[in-house]
Tab-separated table of C-alpha atoms in Angstrom:
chain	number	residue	atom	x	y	z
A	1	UNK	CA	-16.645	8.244	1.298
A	2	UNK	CA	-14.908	10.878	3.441
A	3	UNK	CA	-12.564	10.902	6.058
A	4	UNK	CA	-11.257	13.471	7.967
A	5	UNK	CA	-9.467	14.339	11.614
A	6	UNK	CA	-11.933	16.136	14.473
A	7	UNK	CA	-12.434	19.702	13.141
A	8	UNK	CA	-11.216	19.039	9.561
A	9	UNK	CA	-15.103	18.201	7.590
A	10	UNK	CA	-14.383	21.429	5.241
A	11	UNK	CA	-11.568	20.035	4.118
A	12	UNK	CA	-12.613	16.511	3.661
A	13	UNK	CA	-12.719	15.486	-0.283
A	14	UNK	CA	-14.368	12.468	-1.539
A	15	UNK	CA	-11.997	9.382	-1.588
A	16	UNK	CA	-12.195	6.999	-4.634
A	17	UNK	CA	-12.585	3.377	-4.344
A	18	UNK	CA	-9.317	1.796	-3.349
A	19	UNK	CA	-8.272	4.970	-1.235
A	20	UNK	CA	-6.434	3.789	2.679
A	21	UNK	CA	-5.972	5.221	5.637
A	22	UNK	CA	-4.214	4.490	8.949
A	23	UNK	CA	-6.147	5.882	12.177
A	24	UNK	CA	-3.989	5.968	15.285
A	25	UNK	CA	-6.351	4.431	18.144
A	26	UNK	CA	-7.843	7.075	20.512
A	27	UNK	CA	-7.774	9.707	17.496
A	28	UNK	CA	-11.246	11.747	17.054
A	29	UNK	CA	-12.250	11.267	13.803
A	30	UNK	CA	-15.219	11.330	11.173
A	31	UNK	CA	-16.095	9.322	8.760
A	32	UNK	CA	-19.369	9.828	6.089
A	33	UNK	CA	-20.789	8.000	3.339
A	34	UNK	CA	-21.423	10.347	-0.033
A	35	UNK	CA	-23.184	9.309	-3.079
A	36	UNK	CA	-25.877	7.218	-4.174
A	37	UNK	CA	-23.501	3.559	-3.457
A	38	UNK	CA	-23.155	2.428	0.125
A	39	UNK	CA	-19.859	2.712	1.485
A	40	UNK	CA	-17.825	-0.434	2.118
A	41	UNK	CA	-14.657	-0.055	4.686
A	42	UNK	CA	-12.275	-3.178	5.756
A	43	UNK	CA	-11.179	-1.644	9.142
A	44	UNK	CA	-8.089	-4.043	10.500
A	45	UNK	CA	-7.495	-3.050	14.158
A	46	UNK	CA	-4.160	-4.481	15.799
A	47	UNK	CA	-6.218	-3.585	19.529
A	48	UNK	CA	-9.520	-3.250	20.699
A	49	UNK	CA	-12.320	-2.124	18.370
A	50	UNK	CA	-13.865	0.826	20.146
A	51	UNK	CA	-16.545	2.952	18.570
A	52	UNK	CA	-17.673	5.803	20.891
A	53	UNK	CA	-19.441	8.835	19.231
A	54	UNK	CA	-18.748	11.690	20.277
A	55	UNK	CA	-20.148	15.092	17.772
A	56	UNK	CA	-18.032	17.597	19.976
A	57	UNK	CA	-14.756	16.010	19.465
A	58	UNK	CA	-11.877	18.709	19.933
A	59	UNK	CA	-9.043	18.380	17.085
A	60	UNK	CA	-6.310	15.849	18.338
A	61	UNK	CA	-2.717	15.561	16.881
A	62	UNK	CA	-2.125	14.004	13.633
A	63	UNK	CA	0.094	11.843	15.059
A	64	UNK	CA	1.339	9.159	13.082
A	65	UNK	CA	-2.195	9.495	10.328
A	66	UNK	CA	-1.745	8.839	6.992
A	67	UNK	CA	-3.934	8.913	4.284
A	68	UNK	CA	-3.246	7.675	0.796
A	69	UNK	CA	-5.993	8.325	-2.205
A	70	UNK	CA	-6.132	5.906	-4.499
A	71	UNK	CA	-4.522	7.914	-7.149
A	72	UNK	CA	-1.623	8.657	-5.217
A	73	UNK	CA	-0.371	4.943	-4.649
A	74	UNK	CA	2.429	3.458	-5.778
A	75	UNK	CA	1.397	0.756	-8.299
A	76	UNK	CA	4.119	-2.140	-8.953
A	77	UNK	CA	3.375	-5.019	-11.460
A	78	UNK	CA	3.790	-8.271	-9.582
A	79	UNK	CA	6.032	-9.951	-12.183
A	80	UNK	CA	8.168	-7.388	-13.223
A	81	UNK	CA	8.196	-8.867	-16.658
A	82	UNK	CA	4.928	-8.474	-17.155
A	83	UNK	CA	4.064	-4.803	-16.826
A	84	UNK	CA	0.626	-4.625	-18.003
A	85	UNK	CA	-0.289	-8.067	-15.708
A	86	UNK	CA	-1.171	-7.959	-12.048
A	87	UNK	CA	-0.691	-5.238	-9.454
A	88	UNK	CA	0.069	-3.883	-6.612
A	89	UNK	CA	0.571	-0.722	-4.591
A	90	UNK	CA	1.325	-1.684	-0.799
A	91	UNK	CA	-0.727	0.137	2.125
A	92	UNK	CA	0.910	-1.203	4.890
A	93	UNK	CA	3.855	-3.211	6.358
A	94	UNK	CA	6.414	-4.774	4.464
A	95	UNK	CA	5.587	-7.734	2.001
A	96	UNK	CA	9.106	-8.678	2.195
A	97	UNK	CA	9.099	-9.031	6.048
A	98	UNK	CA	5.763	-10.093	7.479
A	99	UNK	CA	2.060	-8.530	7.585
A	100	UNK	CA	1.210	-6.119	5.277
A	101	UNK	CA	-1.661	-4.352	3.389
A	102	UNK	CA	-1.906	-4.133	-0.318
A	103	UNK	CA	-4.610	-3.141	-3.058
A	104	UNK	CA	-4.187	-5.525	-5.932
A	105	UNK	CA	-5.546	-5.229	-9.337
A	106	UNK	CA	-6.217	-7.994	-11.762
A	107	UNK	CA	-6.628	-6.687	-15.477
A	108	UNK	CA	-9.680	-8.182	-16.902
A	109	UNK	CA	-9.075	-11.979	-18.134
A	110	UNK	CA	-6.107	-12.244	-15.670
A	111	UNK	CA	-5.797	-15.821	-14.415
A	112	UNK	CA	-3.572	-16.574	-11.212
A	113	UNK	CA	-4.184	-20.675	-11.518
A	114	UNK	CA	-4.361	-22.308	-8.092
A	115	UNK	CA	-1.622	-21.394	-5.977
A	116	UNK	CA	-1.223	-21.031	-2.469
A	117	UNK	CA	0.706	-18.494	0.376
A	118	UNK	CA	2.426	-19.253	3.149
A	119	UNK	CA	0.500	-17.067	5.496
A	120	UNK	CA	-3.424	-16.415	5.867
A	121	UNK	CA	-4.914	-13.715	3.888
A	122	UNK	CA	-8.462	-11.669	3.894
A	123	UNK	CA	-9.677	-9.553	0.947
A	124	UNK	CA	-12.554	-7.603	0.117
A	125	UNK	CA	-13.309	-6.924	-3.252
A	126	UNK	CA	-13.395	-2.919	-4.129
A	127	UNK	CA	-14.192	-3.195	-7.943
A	128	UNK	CA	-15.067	-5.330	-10.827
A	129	UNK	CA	-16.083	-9.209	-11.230
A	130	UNK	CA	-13.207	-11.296	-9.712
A	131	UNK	CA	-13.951	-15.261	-9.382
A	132	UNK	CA	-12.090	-17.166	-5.947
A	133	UNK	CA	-12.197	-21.013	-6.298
A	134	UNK	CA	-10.754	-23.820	-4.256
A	135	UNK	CA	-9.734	-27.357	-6.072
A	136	UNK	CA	-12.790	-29.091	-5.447
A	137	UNK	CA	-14.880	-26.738	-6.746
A	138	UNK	CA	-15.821	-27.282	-10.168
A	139	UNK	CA	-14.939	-24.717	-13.237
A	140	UNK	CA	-12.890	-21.675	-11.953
A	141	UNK	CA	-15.155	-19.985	-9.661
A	142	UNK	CA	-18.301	-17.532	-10.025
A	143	UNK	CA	-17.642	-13.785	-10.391
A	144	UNK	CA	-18.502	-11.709	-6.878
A	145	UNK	CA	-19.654	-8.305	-6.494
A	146	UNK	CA	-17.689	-5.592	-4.777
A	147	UNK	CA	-18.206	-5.296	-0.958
A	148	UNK	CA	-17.350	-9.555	-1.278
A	149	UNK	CA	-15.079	-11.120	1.183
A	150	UNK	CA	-12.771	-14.079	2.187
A	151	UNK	CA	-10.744	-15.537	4.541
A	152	UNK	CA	-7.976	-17.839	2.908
A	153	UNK	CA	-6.435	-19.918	5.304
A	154	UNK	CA	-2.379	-19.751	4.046
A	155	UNK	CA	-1.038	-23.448	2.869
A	156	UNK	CA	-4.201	-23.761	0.767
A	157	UNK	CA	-4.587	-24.117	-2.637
A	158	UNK	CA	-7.259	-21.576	-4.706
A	159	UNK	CA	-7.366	-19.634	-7.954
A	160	UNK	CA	-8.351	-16.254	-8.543
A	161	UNK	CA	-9.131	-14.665	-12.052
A	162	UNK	CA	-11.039	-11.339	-13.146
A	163	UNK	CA	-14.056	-11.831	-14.945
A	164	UNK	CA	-16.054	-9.091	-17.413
A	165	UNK	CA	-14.277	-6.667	-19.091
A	166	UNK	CA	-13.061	-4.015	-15.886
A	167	UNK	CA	-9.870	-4.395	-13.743
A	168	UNK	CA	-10.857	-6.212	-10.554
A	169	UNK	CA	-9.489	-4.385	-7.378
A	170	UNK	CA	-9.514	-6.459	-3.811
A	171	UNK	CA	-8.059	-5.024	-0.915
A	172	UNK	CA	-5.990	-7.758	0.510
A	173	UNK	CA	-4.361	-7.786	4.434
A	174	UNK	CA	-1.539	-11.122	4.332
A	175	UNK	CA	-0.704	-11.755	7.843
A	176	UNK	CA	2.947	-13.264	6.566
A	177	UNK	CA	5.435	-11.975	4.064
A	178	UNK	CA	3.642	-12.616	0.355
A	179	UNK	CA	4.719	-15.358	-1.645
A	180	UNK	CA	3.275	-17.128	-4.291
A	181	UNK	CA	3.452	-20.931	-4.253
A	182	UNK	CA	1.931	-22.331	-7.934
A	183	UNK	CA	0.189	-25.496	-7.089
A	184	UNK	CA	1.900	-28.989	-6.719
A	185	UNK	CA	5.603	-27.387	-6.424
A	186	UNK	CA	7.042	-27.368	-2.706
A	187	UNK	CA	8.056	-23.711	-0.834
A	188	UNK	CA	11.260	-22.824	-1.236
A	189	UNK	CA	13.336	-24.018	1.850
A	190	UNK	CA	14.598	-20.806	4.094
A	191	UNK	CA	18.271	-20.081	3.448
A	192	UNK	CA	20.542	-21.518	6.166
A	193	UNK	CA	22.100	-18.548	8.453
């Protein structure tokens, strides 16, 4: 996939799976699918989704644009004391404050268990064979193919594990600050003020 401001295609460079971008609304821009794979975007809009085509877009001010390749992120483990485990490299936001973006990666036989999050959260799986279950389902969930998506409603418990023998990748939008709540244990209560 490229991406690229109005007047900027010969400078566009193929983007890797995983790669983010934020597009200020009312910004002329292109987007175009390379390669033999179809292209699979989440697009989270905080407004009104407008698509209007327009070829003979002028070149706008970057304004506030960023875009972040995938090897350029910032990759954190999850549980600091366990380095090779899960990770993360944040996109958006603040996961200590509220909403925020985040690619995660799962190393292959990585197991969460059923847990839940405070807040809601959608994902849609960039690479490898990650499983999603809920409690009542039985076994720990089948593996889904990349270009997969859920909604998880937060307060719910589910389980998430990478299958096969590749890191599963899921772009993930929480629309609270992240937490991780192991099943059958209670929140923490909020500090008093």
């Amino acid at each position: 996939h490229k991406h690229w401001l109005a007047g900027g295609a010969k400078k566009a460079k193929p983007l890797d799976a995983g790669s983010h971008w934020f597009q200020p609304g009312g910004q002329a821009h292109d987007d175009q699918c390379v390669g033999a794979e179809p292209c699979i975007l989440f697009i989270v809009s905080d407004g009104k989704f407008d698509f209007t085509a327009d070829p003979k877009a002028k070149a706008p001010k970057a304004g506030k644009y960023k875009l972040s390749a995938r090897k350029a992120l910032k990759w954190t483990p999850l549980d600091p004391a366990q380095p090779d485990g899960m990770k993360m490299a944040v996109v958006h936001g603040d996961p200590k404050a509220g909403a925020f973006g985040m690619l995660l990666e799962l190393p292959p036989g990585a197991n969460a268990g059923l847990h839940s999050h405070t807040g809601d959260y959608h994902a849609v799986i960039l690479a490898g064979a990650p499983a999603h279950w809920l409690p009542h389902e039985q076994g720990e969930g089948e593996a889904v193919a990349p270009g997969t998506y859920w909604w998880q409603p937060g307060g719910y418990d589910h389980g998430d594990r990478c299958t096969g023998d590749a890191p599963c990748v899921a772009f993930v939008w929480e629309t609270a600050a992240m937490d991780f709540i192991p099943a059958g244990t209670k929140p923490a209560a909020a500090p008093a003020e």
